[in-house]
Tab-separated table of C-alpha atoms in Angstrom:
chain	number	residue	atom	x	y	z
A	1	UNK	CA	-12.276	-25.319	-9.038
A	2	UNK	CA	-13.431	-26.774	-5.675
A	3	UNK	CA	-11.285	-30.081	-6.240
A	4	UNK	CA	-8.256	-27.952	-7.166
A	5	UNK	CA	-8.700	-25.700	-3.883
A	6	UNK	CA	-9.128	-28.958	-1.995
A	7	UNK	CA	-5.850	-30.138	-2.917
A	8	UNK	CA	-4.167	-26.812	-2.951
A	9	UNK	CA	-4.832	-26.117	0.979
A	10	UNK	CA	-3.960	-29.988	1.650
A	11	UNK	CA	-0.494	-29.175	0.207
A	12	UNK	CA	0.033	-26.065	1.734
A	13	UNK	CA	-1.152	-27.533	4.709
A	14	UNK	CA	1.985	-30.297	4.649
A	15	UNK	CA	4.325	-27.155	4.183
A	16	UNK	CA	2.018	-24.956	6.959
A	17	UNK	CA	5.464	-23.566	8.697
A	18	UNK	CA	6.989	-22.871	5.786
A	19	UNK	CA	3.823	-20.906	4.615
A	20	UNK	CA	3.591	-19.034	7.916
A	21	UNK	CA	7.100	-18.196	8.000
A	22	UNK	CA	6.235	-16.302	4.099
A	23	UNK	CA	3.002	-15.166	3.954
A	24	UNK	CA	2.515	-14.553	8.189
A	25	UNK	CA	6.373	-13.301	8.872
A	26	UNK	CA	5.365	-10.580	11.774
A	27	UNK	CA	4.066	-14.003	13.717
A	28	UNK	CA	5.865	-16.868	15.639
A	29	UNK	CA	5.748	-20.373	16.095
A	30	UNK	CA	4.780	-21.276	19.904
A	31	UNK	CA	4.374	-25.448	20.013
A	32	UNK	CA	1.648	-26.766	17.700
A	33	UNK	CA	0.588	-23.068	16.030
A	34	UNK	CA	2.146	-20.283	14.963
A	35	UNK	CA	0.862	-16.996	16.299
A	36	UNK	CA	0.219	-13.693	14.594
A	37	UNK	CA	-1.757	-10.643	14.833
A	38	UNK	CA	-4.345	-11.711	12.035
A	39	UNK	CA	-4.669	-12.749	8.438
A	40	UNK	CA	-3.126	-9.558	6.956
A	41	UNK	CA	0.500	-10.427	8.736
A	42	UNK	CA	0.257	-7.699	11.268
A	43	UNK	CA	1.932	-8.291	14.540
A	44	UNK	CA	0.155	-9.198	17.215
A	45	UNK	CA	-1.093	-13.295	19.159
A	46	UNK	CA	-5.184	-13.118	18.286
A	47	UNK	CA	-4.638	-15.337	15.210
A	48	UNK	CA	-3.686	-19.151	15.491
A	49	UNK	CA	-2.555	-21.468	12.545
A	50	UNK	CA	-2.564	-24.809	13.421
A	51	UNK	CA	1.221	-26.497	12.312
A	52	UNK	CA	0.114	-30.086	12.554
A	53	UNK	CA	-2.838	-32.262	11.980
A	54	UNK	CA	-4.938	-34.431	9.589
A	55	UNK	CA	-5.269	-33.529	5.674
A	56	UNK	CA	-8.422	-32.363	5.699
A	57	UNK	CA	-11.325	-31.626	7.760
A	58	UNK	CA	-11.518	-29.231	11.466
A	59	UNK	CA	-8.131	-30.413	12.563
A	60	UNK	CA	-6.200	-29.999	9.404
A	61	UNK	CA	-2.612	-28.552	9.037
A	62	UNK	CA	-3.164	-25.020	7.761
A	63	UNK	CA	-6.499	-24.216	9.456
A	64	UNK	CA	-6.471	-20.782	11.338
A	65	UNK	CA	-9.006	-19.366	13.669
A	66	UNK	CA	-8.728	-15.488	14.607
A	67	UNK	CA	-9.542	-15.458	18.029
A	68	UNK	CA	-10.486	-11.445	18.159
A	69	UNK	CA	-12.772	-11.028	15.065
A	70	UNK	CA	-13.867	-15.014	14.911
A	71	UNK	CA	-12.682	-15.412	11.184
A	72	UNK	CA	-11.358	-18.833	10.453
A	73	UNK	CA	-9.899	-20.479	7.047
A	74	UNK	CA	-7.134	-21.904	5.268
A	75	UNK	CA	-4.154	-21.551	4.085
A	76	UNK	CA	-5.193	-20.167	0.491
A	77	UNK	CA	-7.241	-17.499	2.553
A	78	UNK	CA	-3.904	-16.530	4.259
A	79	UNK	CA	-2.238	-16.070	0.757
A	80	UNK	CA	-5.330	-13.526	-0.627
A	81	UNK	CA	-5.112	-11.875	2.199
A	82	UNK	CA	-1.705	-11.098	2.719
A	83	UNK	CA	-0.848	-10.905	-0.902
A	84	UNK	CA	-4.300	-8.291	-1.716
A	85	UNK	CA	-5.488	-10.830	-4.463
A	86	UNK	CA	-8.775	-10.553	-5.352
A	87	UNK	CA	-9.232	-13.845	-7.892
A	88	UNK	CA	-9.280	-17.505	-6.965
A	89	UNK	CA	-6.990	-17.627	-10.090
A	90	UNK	CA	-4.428	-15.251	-8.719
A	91	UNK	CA	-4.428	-16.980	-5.256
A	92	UNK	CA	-4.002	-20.483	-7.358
A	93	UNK	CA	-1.230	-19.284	-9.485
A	94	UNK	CA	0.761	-17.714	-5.970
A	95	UNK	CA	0.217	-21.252	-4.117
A	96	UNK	CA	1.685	-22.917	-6.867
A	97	UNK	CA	4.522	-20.750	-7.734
A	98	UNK	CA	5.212	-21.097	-3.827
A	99	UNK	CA	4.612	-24.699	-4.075
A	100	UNK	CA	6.903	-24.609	-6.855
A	101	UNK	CA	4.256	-26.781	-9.147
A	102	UNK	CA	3.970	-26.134	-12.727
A	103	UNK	CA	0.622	-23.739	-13.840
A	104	UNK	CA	-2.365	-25.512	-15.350
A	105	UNK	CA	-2.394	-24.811	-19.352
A	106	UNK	CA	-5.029	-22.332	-20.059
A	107	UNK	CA	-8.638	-23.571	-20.711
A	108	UNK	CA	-11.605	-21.727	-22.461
A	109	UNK	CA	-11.772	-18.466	-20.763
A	110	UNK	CA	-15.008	-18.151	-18.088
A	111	UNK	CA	-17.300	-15.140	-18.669
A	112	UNK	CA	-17.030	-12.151	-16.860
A	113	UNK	CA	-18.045	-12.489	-13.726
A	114	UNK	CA	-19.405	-9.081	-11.346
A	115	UNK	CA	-17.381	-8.964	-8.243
A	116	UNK	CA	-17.837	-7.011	-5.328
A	117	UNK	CA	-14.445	-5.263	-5.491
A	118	UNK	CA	-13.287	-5.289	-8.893
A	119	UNK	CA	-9.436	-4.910	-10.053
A	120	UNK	CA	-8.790	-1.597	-9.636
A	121	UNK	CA	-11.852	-0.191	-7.934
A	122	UNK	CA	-11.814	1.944	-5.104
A	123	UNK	CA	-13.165	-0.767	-3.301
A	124	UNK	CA	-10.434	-2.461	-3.816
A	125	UNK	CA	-8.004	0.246	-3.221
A	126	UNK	CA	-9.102	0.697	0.011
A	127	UNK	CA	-8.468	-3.093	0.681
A	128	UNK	CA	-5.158	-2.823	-0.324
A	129	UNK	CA	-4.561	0.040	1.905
A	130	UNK	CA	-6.433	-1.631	5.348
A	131	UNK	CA	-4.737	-4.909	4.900
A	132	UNK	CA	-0.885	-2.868	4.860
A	133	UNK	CA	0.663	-1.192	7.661
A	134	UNK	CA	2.366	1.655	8.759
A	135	UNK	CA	5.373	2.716	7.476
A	136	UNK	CA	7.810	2.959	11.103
A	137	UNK	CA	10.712	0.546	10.758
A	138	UNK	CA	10.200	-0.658	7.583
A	139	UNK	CA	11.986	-0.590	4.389
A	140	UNK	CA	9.491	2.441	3.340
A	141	UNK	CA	11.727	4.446	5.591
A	142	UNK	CA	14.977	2.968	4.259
A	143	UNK	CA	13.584	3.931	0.763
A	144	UNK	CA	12.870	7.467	1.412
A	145	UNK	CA	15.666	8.117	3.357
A	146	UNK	CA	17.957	6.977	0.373
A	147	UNK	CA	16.113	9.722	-1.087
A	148	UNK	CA	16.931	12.274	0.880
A	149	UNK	CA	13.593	12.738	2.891
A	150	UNK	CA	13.657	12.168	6.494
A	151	UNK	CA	10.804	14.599	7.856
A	152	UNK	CA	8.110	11.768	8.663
A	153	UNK	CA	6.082	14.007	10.192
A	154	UNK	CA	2.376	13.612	9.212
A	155	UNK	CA	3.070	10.563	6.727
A	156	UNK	CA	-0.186	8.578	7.431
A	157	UNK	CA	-1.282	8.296	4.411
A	158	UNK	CA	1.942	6.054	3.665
A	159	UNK	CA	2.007	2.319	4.742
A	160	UNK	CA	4.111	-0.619	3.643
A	161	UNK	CA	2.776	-4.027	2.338
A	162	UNK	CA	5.314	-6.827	2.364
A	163	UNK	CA	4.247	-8.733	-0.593
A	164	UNK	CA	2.201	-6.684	-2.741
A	165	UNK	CA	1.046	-8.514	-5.973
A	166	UNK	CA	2.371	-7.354	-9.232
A	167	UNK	CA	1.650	-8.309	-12.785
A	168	UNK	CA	3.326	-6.852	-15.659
A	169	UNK	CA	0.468	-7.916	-18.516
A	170	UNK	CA	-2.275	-10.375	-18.251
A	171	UNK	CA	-0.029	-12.715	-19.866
A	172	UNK	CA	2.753	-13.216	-17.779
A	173	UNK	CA	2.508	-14.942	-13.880
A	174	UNK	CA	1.858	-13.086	-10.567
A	175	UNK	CA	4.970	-11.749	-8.708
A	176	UNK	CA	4.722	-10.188	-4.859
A	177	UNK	CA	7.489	-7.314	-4.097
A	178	UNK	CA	7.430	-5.105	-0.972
A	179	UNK	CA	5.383	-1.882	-1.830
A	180	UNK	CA	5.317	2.025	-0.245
A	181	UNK	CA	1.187	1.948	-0.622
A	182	UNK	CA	0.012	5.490	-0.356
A	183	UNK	CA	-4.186	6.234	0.303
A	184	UNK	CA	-5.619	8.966	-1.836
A	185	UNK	CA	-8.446	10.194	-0.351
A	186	UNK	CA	-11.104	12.923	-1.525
A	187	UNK	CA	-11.569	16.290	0.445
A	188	UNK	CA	-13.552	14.388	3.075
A	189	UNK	CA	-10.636	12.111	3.706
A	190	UNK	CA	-12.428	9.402	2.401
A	191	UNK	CA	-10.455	6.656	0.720
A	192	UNK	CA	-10.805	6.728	-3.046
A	193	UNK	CA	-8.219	5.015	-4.514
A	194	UNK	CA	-4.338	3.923	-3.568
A	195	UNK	CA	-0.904	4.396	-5.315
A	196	UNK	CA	1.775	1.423	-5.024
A	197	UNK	CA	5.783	1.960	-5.291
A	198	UNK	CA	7.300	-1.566	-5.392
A	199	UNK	CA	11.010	-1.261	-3.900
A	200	UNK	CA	13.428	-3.778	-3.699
A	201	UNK	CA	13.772	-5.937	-0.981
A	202	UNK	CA	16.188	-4.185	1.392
A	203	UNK	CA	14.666	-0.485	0.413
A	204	UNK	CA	17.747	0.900	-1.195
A	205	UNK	CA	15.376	1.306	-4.579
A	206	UNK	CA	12.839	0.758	-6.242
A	207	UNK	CA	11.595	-2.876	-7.541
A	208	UNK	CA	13.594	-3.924	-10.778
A	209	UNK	CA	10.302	-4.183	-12.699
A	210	UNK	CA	9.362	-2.497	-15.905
A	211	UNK	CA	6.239	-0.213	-13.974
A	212	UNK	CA	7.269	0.458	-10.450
A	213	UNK	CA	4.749	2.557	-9.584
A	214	UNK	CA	1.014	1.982	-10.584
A	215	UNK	CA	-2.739	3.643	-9.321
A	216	UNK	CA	-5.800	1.956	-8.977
A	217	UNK	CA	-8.953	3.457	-7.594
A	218	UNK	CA	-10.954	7.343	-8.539
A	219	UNK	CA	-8.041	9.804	-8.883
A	220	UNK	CA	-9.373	12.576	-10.417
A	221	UNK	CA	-9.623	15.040	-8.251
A	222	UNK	CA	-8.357	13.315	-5.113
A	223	UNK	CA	-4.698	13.086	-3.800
A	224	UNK	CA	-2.494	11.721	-1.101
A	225	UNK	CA	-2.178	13.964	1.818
A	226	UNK	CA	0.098	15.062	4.097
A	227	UNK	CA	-1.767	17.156	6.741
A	228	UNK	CA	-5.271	18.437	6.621
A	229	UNK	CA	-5.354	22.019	4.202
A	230	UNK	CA	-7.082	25.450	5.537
A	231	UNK	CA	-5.880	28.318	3.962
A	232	UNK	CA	-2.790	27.757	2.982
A	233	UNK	CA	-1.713	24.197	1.054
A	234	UNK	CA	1.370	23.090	-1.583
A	235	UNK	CA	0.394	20.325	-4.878
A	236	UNK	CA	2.577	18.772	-7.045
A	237	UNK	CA	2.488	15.668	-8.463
A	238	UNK	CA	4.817	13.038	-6.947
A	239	UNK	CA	5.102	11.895	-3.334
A	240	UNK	CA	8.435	12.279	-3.450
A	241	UNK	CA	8.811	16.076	-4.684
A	242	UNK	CA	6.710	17.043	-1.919
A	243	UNK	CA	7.986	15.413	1.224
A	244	UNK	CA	11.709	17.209	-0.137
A	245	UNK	CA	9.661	20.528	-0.311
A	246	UNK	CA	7.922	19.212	3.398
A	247	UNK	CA	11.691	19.411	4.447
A	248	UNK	CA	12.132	23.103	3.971
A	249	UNK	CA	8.039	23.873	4.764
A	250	UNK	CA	7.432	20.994	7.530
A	251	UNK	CA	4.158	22.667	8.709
A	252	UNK	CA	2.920	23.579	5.293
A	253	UNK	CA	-0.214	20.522	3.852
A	254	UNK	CA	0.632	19.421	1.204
A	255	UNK	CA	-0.506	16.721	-1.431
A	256	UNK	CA	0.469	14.740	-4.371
A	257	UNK	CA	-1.636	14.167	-7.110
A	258	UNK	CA	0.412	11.709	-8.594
A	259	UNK	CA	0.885	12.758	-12.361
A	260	UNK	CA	0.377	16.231	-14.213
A	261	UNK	CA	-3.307	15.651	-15.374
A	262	UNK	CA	-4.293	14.919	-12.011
A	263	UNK	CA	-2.232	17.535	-10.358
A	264	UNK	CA	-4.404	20.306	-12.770
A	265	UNK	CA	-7.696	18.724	-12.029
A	266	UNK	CA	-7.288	18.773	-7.945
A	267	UNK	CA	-10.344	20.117	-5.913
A	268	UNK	CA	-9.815	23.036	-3.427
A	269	UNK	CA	-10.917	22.855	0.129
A	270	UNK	CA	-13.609	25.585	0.544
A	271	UNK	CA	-11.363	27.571	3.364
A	272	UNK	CA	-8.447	27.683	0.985
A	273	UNK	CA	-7.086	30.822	-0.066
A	274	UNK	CA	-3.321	30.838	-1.277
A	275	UNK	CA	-1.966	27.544	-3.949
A	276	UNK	CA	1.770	26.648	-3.891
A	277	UNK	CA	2.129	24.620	-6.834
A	278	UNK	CA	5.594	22.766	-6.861
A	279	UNK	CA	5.589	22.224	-10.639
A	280	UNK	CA	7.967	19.345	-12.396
A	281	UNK	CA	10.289	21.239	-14.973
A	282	UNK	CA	9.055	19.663	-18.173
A	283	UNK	CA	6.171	20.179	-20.532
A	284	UNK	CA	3.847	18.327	-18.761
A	285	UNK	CA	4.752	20.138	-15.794
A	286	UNK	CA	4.109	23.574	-17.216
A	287	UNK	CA	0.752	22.818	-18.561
A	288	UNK	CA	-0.729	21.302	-15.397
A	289	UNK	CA	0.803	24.021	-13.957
A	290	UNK	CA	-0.797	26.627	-16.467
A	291	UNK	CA	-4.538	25.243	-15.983
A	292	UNK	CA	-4.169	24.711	-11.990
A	293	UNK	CA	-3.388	28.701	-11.898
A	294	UNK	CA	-6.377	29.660	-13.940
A	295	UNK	CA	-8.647	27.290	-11.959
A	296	UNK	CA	-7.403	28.750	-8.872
A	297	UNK	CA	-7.556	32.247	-9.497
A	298	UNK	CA	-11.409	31.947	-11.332
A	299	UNK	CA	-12.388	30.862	-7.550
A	300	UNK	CA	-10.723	33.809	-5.997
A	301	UNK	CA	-7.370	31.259	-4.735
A	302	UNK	CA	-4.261	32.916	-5.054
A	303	UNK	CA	-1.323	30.875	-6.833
A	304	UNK	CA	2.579	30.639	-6.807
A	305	UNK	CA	4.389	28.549	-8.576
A	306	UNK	CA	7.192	26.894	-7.096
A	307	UNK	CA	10.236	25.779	-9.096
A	308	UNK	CA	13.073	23.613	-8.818
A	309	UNK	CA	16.540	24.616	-10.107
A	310	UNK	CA	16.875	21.271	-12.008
A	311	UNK	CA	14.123	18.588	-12.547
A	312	UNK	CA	12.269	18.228	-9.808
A	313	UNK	CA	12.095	19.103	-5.801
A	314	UNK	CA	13.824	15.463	-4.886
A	315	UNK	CA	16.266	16.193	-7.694
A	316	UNK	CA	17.016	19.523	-5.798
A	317	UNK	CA	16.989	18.180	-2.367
A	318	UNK	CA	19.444	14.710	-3.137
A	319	UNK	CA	21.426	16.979	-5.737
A	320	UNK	CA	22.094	20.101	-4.131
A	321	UNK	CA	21.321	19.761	-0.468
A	322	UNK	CA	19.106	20.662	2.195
A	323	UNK	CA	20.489	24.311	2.622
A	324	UNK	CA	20.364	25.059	-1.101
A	325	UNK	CA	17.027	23.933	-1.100
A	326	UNK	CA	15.853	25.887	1.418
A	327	UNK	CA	16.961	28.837	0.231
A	328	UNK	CA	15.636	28.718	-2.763
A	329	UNK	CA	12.272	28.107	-1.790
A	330	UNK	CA	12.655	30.546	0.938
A	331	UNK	CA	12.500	33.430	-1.477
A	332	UNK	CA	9.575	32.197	-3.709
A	333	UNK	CA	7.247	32.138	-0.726
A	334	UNK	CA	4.691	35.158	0.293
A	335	UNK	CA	7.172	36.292	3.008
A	336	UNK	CA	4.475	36.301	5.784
A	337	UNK	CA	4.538	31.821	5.435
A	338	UNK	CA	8.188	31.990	5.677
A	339	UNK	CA	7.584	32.808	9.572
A	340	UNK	CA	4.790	30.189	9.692
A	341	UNK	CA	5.945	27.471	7.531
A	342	UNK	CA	9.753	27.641	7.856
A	343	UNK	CA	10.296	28.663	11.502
A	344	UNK	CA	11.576	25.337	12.186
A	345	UNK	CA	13.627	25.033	9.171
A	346	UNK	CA	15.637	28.207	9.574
């Protein structure tokens, strides 16, 4: 493994532009280095890849030294860092495919190794989430606006990784799409796991890949949040179906516990006292819905169902309109929030 990581760097460091200019594209070449914020592409000057030098050794092409943190490597460091890959193998497969060099042909598979941030963990969830960045003038905005949603208000649990790594099966190879990464956090806002939407490359969708949209990390429980709940606060399950209800209720928390068995199992903030639920209009819907009312209401919370006139809130909001929308959540309210939570969307 050592000899193949050798001559991995040494070829990326012949193509060390070229590798920049992919895995390090919020930097810029000045002279002899290119220039970027720091390993995980974000913008910035602290980090400095040397462009040219010998094959190997403290001058090599490819060798990078972060001047604010003191962090130093290689070129395969920049591509599991930038890409969120976790296993030599994944970081070997990515060089090569870049590289354009044909994979090895499998060998006896290695025992199971314990790592410190296993696939999947929340670990490495929250890894995922530190090394993206936020969503303002990216493609994350392109894709929700396509949507319909353009209150971005209180969105920081959102962020946008360039190349996020996606594998269909263990079978087939590594791919890297841009990604809408979303933190979900427990009710001490610590990060417990993280939800990726892979979107095509100019945001007008999402990624043309059989499971857009995958979780890693401890959901049960937890959700993404928008805004931190008191008394009042709106679930449903997807992010999208509650930043179109945010538009009509744009002070209102809200969070999205990303699929109907976790949207019935949510915890309640201790100083909560009324429950929108923004139910999905299908079975599932109706029974997460069922069981997060009788949770609720055995802990003194009282609940209201929210429903949209056709499939879902972002079905509503793209399909009927803002105004229609509005309306019909107006009246489904406990009149005294429409004053708090709708006085700027009257």
């Amino acid at each position: 493994m050592a000899r193949d990581a050798s001559d991995l760097a040494q070829r990326l460091g012949r193509n060390a532009e070229a590798v920049c200019r992919e895995y390090l594209s919020n930097g810029r070449r000045e002279g002899r280095y290119w220039l970027v914020g720091d390993v995980q592409n974000n913008p910035g000057r602290s980090m400095f890849v040397r462009l040219k030098g010998t094959e190997s050794g403290k001058g090599a092409a490819g060798k990078w030294t972060d001047a604010a943190t003191g962090d130093h490597g290689d070129l395969l460091d920049v591509i599991r860092e930038s890409c969120g890959l976790l296993d030599f193998k994944d970081v070997a497969d990515e060089a090569r495919r870049f590289l354009s060099l044909p994979q090895p042909e499998p060998g006896p598979q290695p025992r199971p190794r314990p790592s410190s941030a296993p696939a999947g963990s929340p670990e490495s969830a929250r890894r995922l989430v530190s090394m993206s960045q936020p969503i303002t003038g990216t493609i994350v905005e392109t894709y929700l606006r396509k949507r319909g949603i353009t209150a971005l208000h209180g969105t920081g649990a959102l962020r946008f990784h360039p190349r996020c790594y996606y594998r269909p099966d263990s079978y087939s190879p590594t791919e890297t799409w841009p990604a809408m990464i979303a933190s979900v956090t427990d009710l001490d806002n610590r990060i417990t796991g993280a939800h990726r939407t892979w979107l095509s490359p100019d945001g007008s969708r999402k990624a043309p890949i059989d499971t857009p949209r995958r979780a890693m990390g401890d959901l049960l429980g937890n959700a993404v949040r928008f805004d931190r709940a008191t008394h009042v606060m709106a679930a449903g399950e997807g992010i999208e179906t509650m930043l179109s209800l945010r538009m009509t209720l744009p002070h209102m928390p809200m969070v999205a516990a990303l699929s109907a068995a976790h949207l019935a199992a949510i915890l309640f903030p201790a100083t909560l006292r009324r429950l929108y639920i923004a139910r999905d209009d299908d079975l599932a819907g109706d029974n997460a819905m069922a069981s997060l009312v009788e949770r609720a209401q055995a802990v003194g919370i009282e609940a209201i169902t929210l429903s949209p006139r056709l499939g879902d809130f972002n079905e509503d909001l793209r399909t009927l309109g803002i105004d229609a929308l509005r309306a019909a959540v107006r009246v489904q309210i406990a009149p005294e929030d429409v004053a708090r939570f709708m006085q700027m969307a009257a």
